[in-house]
mmCIF file of C-alpha atoms in Angstrom:
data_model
loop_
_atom_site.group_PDB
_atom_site.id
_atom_site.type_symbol
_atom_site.label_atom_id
_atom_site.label_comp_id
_atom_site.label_asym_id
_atom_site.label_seq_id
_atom_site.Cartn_x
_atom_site.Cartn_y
_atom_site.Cartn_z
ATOM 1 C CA UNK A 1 144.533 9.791 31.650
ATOM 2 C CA UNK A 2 147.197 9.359 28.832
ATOM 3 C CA UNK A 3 148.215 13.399 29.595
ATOM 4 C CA UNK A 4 149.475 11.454 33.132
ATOM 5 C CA UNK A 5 150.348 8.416 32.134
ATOM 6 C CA UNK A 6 152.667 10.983 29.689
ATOM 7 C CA UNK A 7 154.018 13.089 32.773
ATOM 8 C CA UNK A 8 154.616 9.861 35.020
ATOM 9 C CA UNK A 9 156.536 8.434 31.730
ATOM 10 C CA UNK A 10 158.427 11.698 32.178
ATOM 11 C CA UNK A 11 159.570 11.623 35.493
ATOM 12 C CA UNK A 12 160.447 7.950 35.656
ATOM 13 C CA UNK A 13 162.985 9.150 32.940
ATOM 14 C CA UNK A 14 164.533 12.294 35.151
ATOM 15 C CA UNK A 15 164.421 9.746 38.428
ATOM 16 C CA UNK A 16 166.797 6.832 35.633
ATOM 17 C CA UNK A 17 168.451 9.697 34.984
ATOM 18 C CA UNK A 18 169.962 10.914 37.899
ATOM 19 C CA UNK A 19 170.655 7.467 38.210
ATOM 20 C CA UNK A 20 172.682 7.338 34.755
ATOM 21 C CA UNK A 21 175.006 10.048 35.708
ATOM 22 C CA UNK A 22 172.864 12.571 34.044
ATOM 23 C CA UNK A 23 171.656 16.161 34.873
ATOM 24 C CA UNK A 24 167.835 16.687 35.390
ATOM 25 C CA UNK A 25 166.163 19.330 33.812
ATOM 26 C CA UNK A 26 166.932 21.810 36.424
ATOM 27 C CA UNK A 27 170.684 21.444 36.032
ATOM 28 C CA UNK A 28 170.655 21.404 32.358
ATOM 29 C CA UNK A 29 173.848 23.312 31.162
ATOM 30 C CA UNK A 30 175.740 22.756 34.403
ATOM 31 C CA UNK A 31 179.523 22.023 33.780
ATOM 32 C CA UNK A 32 181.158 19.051 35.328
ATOM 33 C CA UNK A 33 183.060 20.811 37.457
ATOM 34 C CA UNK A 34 180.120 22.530 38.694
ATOM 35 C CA UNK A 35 177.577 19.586 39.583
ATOM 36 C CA UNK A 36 177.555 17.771 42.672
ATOM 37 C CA UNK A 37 176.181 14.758 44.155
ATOM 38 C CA UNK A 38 172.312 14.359 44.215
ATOM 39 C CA UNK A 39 172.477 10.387 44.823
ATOM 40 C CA UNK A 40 174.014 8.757 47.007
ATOM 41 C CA UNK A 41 175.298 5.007 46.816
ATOM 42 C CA UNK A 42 176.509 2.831 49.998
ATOM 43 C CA UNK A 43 178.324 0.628 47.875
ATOM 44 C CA UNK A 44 180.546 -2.989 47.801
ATOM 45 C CA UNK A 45 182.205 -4.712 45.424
ATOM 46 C CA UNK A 46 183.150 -8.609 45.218
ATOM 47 C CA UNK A 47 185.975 -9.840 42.568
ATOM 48 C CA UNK A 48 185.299 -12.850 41.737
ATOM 49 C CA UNK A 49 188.568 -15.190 40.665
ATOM 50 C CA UNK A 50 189.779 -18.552 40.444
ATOM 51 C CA UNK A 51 192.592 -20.550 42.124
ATOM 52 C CA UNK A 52 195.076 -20.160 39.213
ATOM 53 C CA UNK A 53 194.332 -16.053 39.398
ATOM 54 C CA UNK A 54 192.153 -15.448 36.731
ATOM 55 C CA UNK A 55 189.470 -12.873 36.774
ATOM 56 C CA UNK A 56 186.605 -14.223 36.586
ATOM 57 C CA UNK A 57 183.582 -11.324 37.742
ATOM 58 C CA UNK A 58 183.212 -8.674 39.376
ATOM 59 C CA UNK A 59 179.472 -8.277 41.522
ATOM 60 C CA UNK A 60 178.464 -4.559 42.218
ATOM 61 C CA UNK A 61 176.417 -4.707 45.362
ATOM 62 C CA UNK A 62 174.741 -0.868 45.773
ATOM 63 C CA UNK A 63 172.099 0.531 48.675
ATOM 64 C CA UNK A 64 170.419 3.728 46.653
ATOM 65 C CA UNK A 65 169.528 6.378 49.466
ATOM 66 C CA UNK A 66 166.498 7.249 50.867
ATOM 67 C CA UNK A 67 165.478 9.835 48.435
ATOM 68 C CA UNK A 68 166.202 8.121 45.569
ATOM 69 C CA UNK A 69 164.664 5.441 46.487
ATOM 70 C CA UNK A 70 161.164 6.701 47.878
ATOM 71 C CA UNK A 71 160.979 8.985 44.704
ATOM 72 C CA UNK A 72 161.020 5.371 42.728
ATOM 73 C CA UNK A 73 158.073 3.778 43.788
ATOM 74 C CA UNK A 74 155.036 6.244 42.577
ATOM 75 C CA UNK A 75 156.348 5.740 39.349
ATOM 76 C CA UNK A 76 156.945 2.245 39.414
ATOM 77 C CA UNK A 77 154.081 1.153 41.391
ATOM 78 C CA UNK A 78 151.902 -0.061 38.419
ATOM 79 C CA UNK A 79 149.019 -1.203 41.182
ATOM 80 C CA UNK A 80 149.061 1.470 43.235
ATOM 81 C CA UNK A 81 149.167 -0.405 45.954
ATOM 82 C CA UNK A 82 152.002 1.505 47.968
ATOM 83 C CA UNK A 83 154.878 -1.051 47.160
ATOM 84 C CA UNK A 84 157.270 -2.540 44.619
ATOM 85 C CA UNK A 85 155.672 -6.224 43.693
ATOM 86 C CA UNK A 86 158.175 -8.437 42.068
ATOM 87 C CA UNK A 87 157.287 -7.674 38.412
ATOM 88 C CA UNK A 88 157.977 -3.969 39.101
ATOM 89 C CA UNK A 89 160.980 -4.282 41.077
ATOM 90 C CA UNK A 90 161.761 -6.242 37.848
ATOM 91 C CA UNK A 91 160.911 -2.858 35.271
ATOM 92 C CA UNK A 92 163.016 -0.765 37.649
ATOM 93 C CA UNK A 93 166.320 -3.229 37.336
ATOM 94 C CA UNK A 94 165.326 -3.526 33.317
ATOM 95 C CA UNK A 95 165.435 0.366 32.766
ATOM 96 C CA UNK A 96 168.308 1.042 35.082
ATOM 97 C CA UNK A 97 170.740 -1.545 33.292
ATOM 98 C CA UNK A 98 169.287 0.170 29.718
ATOM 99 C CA UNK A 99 170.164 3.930 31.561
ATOM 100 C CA UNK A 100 173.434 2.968 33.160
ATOM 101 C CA UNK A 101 174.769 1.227 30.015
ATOM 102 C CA UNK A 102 175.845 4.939 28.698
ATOM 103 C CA UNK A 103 178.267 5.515 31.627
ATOM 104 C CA UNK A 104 180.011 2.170 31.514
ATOM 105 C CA UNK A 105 177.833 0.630 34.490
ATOM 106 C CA UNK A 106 180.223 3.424 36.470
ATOM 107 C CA UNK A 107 182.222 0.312 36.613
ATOM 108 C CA UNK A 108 186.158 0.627 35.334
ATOM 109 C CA UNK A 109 188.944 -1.957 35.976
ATOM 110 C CA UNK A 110 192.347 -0.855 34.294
ATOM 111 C CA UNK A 111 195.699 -2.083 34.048
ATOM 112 C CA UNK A 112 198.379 0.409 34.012
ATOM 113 C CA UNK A 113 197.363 2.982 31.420
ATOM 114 C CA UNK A 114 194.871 0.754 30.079
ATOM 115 C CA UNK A 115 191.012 -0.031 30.573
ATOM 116 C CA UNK A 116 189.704 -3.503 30.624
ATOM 117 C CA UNK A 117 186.892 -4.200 28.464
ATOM 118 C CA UNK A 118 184.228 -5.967 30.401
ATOM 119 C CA UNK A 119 180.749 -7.501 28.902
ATOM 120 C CA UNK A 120 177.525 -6.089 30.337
ATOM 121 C CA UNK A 121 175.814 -7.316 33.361
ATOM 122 C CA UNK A 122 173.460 -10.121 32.510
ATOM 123 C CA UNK A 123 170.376 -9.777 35.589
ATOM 124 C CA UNK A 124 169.728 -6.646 37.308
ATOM 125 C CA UNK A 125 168.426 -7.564 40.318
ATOM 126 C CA UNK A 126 166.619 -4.756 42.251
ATOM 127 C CA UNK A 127 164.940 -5.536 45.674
ATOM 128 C CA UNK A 128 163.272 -3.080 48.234
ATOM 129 C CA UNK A 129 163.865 -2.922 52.048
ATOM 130 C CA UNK A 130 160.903 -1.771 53.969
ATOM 131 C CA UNK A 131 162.994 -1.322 56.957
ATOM 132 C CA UNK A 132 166.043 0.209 55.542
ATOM 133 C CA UNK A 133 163.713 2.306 53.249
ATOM 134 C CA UNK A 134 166.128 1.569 50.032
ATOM 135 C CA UNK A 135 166.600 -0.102 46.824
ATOM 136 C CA UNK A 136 169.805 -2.550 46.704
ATOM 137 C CA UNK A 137 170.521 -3.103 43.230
ATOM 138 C CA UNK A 138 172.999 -5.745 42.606
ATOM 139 C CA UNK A 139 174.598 -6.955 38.846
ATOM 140 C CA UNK A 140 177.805 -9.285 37.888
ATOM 141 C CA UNK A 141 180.056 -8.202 34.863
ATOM 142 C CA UNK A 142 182.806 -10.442 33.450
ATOM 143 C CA UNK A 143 185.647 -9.165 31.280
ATOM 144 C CA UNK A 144 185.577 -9.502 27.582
ATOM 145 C CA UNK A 145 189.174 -10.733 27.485
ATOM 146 C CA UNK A 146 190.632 -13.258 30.005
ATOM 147 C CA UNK A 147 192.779 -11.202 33.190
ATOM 148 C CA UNK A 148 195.083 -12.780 34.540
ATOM 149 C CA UNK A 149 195.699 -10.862 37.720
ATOM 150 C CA UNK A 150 199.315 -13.380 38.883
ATOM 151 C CA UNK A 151 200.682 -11.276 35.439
ATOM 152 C CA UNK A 152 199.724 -8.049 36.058
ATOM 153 C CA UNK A 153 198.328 -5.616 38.734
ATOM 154 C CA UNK A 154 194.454 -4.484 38.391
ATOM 155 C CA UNK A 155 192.786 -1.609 39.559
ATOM 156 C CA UNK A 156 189.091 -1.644 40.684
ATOM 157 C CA UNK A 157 186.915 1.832 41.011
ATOM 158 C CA UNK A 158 183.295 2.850 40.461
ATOM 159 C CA UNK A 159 182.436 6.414 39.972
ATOM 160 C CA UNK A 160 180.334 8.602 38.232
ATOM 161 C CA UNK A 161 181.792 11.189 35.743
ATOM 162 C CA UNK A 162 179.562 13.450 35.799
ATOM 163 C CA UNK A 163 179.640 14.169 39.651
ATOM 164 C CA UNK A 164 176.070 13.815 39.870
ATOM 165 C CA UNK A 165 175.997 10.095 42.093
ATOM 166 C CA UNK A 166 178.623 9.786 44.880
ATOM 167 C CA UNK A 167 179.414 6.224 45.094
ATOM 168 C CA UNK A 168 180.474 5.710 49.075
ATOM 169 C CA UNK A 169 183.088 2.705 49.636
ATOM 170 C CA UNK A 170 183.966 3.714 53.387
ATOM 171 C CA UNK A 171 186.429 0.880 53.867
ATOM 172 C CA UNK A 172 188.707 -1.847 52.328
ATOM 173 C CA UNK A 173 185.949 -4.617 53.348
ATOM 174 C CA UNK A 174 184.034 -3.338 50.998
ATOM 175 C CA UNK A 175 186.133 -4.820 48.237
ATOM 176 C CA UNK A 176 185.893 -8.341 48.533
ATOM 177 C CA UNK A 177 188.359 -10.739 47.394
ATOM 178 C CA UNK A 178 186.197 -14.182 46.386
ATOM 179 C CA UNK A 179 188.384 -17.528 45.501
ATOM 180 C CA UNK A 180 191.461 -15.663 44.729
ATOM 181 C CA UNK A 181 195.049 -17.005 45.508
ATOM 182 C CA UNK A 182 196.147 -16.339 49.246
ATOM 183 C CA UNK A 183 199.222 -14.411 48.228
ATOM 184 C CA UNK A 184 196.762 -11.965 46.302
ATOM 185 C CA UNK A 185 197.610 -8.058 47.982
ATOM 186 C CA UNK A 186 194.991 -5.443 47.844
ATOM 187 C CA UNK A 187 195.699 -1.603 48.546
ATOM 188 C CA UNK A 188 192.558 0.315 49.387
ATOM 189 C CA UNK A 189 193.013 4.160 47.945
ATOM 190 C CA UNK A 190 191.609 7.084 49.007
ATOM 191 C CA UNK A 191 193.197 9.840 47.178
ATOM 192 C CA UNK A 192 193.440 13.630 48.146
ATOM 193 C CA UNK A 193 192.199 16.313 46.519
ATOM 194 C CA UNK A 194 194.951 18.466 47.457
ATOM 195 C CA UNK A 195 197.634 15.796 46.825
ATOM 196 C CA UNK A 196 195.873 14.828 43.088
ATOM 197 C CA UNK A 197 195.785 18.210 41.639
ATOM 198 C CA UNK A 198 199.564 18.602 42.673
ATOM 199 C CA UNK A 199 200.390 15.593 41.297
ATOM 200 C CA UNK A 200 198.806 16.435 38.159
ATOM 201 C CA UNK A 201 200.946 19.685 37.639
ATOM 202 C CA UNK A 202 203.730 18.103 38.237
ATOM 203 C CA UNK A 203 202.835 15.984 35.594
ATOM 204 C CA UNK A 204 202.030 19.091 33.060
ATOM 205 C CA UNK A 205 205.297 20.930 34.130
ATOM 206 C CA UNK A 206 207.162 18.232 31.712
ATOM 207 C CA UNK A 207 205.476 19.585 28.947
ATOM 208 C CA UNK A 208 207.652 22.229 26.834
ATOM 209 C CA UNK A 209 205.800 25.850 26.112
ATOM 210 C CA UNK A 210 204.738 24.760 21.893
ATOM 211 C CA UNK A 211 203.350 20.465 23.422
ATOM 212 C CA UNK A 212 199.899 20.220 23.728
ATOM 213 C CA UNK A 213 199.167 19.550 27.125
ATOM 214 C CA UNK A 214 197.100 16.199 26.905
ATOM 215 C CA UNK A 215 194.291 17.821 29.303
ATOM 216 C CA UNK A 216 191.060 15.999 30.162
ATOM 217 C CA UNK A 217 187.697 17.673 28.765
ATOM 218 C CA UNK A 218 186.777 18.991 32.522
ATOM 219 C CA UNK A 219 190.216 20.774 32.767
ATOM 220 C CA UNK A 220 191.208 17.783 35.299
ATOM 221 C CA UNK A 221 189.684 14.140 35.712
ATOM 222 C CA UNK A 222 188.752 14.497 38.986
ATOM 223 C CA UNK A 223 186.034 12.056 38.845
ATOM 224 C CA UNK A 224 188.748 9.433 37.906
ATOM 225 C CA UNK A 225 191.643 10.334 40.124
ATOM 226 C CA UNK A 226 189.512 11.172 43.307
ATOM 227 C CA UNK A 227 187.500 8.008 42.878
ATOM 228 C CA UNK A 228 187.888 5.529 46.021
ATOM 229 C CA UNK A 229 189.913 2.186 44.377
ATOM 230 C CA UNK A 230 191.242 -0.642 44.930
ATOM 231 C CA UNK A 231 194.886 -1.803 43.301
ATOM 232 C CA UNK A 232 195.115 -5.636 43.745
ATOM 233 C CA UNK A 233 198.668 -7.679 42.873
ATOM 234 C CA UNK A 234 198.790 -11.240 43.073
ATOM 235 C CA UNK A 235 202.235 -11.506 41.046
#
């Protein structure tokens, strides 16, 4: 009994994992540029402000996919009674927040060249939908530092650096703008492949032959630059 209790202990960790950004056992060794999706995230995100343009949260709203999802409830199902009850929907949202807190939440807001520190999500909450047949896990974050967004324009993205979970934010609706100033403008970005890697060798080509080009540790940071974002102004 303790021999499975062991291998179930085992495989909740790879299923966290692949949640977490990181490669199961299979894919160990894989390079970055190498791995691809293997969960999928319909995903929304509300920023949360205040009438004088302050930042005050940000709420990640994400539907796992089927797979993921189905492939959480043996291991979670304490009772074994073919379903999440509320306590264990409650261990799932505990050990994701403890996974995800490695890869930043995939949650990055940045101002020009730089990132803005946010505090970690208080409650992950997890629930199940029988009739969808996935998990929706939803947290709020709140920067560290105040933002004040009428100073300075703010870029929202979630992605996953590793490649391994494709975060899906099909249209601008699904960044929502929550008691924010009515002259706030929002620019949803989908970038190009094609049109990223060119820009970044135009950016290179200003390097002379004996500068170190300043080159990310995958060659380029795709999983940055091709990540779906949105730039919001309220200057």
């Amino acid at each position: 009994m303790r021999q499975t209790r062991s291998v179930r202990s085992s495989r909740i960790a790879h299923a966290i994992a692949a949640v977490a950004g990181g490669l199961l056992s299979t894919l160990a060794g894989a390079t970055a540029a190498a791995a691809h999706p293997h969960v999928f995230v319909d995903a929304r995100m509300q920023i949360i402000g205040d009438k004088s343009g302050h930042l005050v949260a940000i709420r990640n709203i994400w539907w796992m996919d089927e797979l993921f999802s189905a492939s959480v409830i043996p291991d979670f199902d304490a009772n074994a009674n073919g379903r999440l009850d509320s306590d264990e929907l409650k261990a799932v949202g505990k050990q994701v927040k403890q996974s995800i807190a490695e890869w930043s939440y995939y949650t990055f807001l940045s101002h020009g060249a730089d990132d803005i520190a946010m505090q970690p999500p208080g409650d992950f909450d997890v629930i199940y939908s029988p009739s969808k047949g996935k998990l929706l896990f939803t947290f709020t974050m709140k920067p560290k530092h105040p933002v004040d967004l009428t100073k300075e324009a703010v870029t929202f993205s979630v992605y996953d650096k590793t490649y391994f979970v494709a975060f899906d934010f099909p249209d601008e609706g699904r960044f929502e703008l929550k008691n924010l100033p009515d002259k706030c403008r929002k620019q949803f970005v989908v970038p190009s492949p094609d049109d990223e890697a060119k820009r970044w060798m135009s950016s290179i080509a200003q390097f002379n032959s004996d500068q170190t080009v300043p080159t990310p540790s995958d060659g380029v940071d795709f999983s940055k630059v091709l990540a779906t974002r949105l730039e919001l102004d309220c200057r």
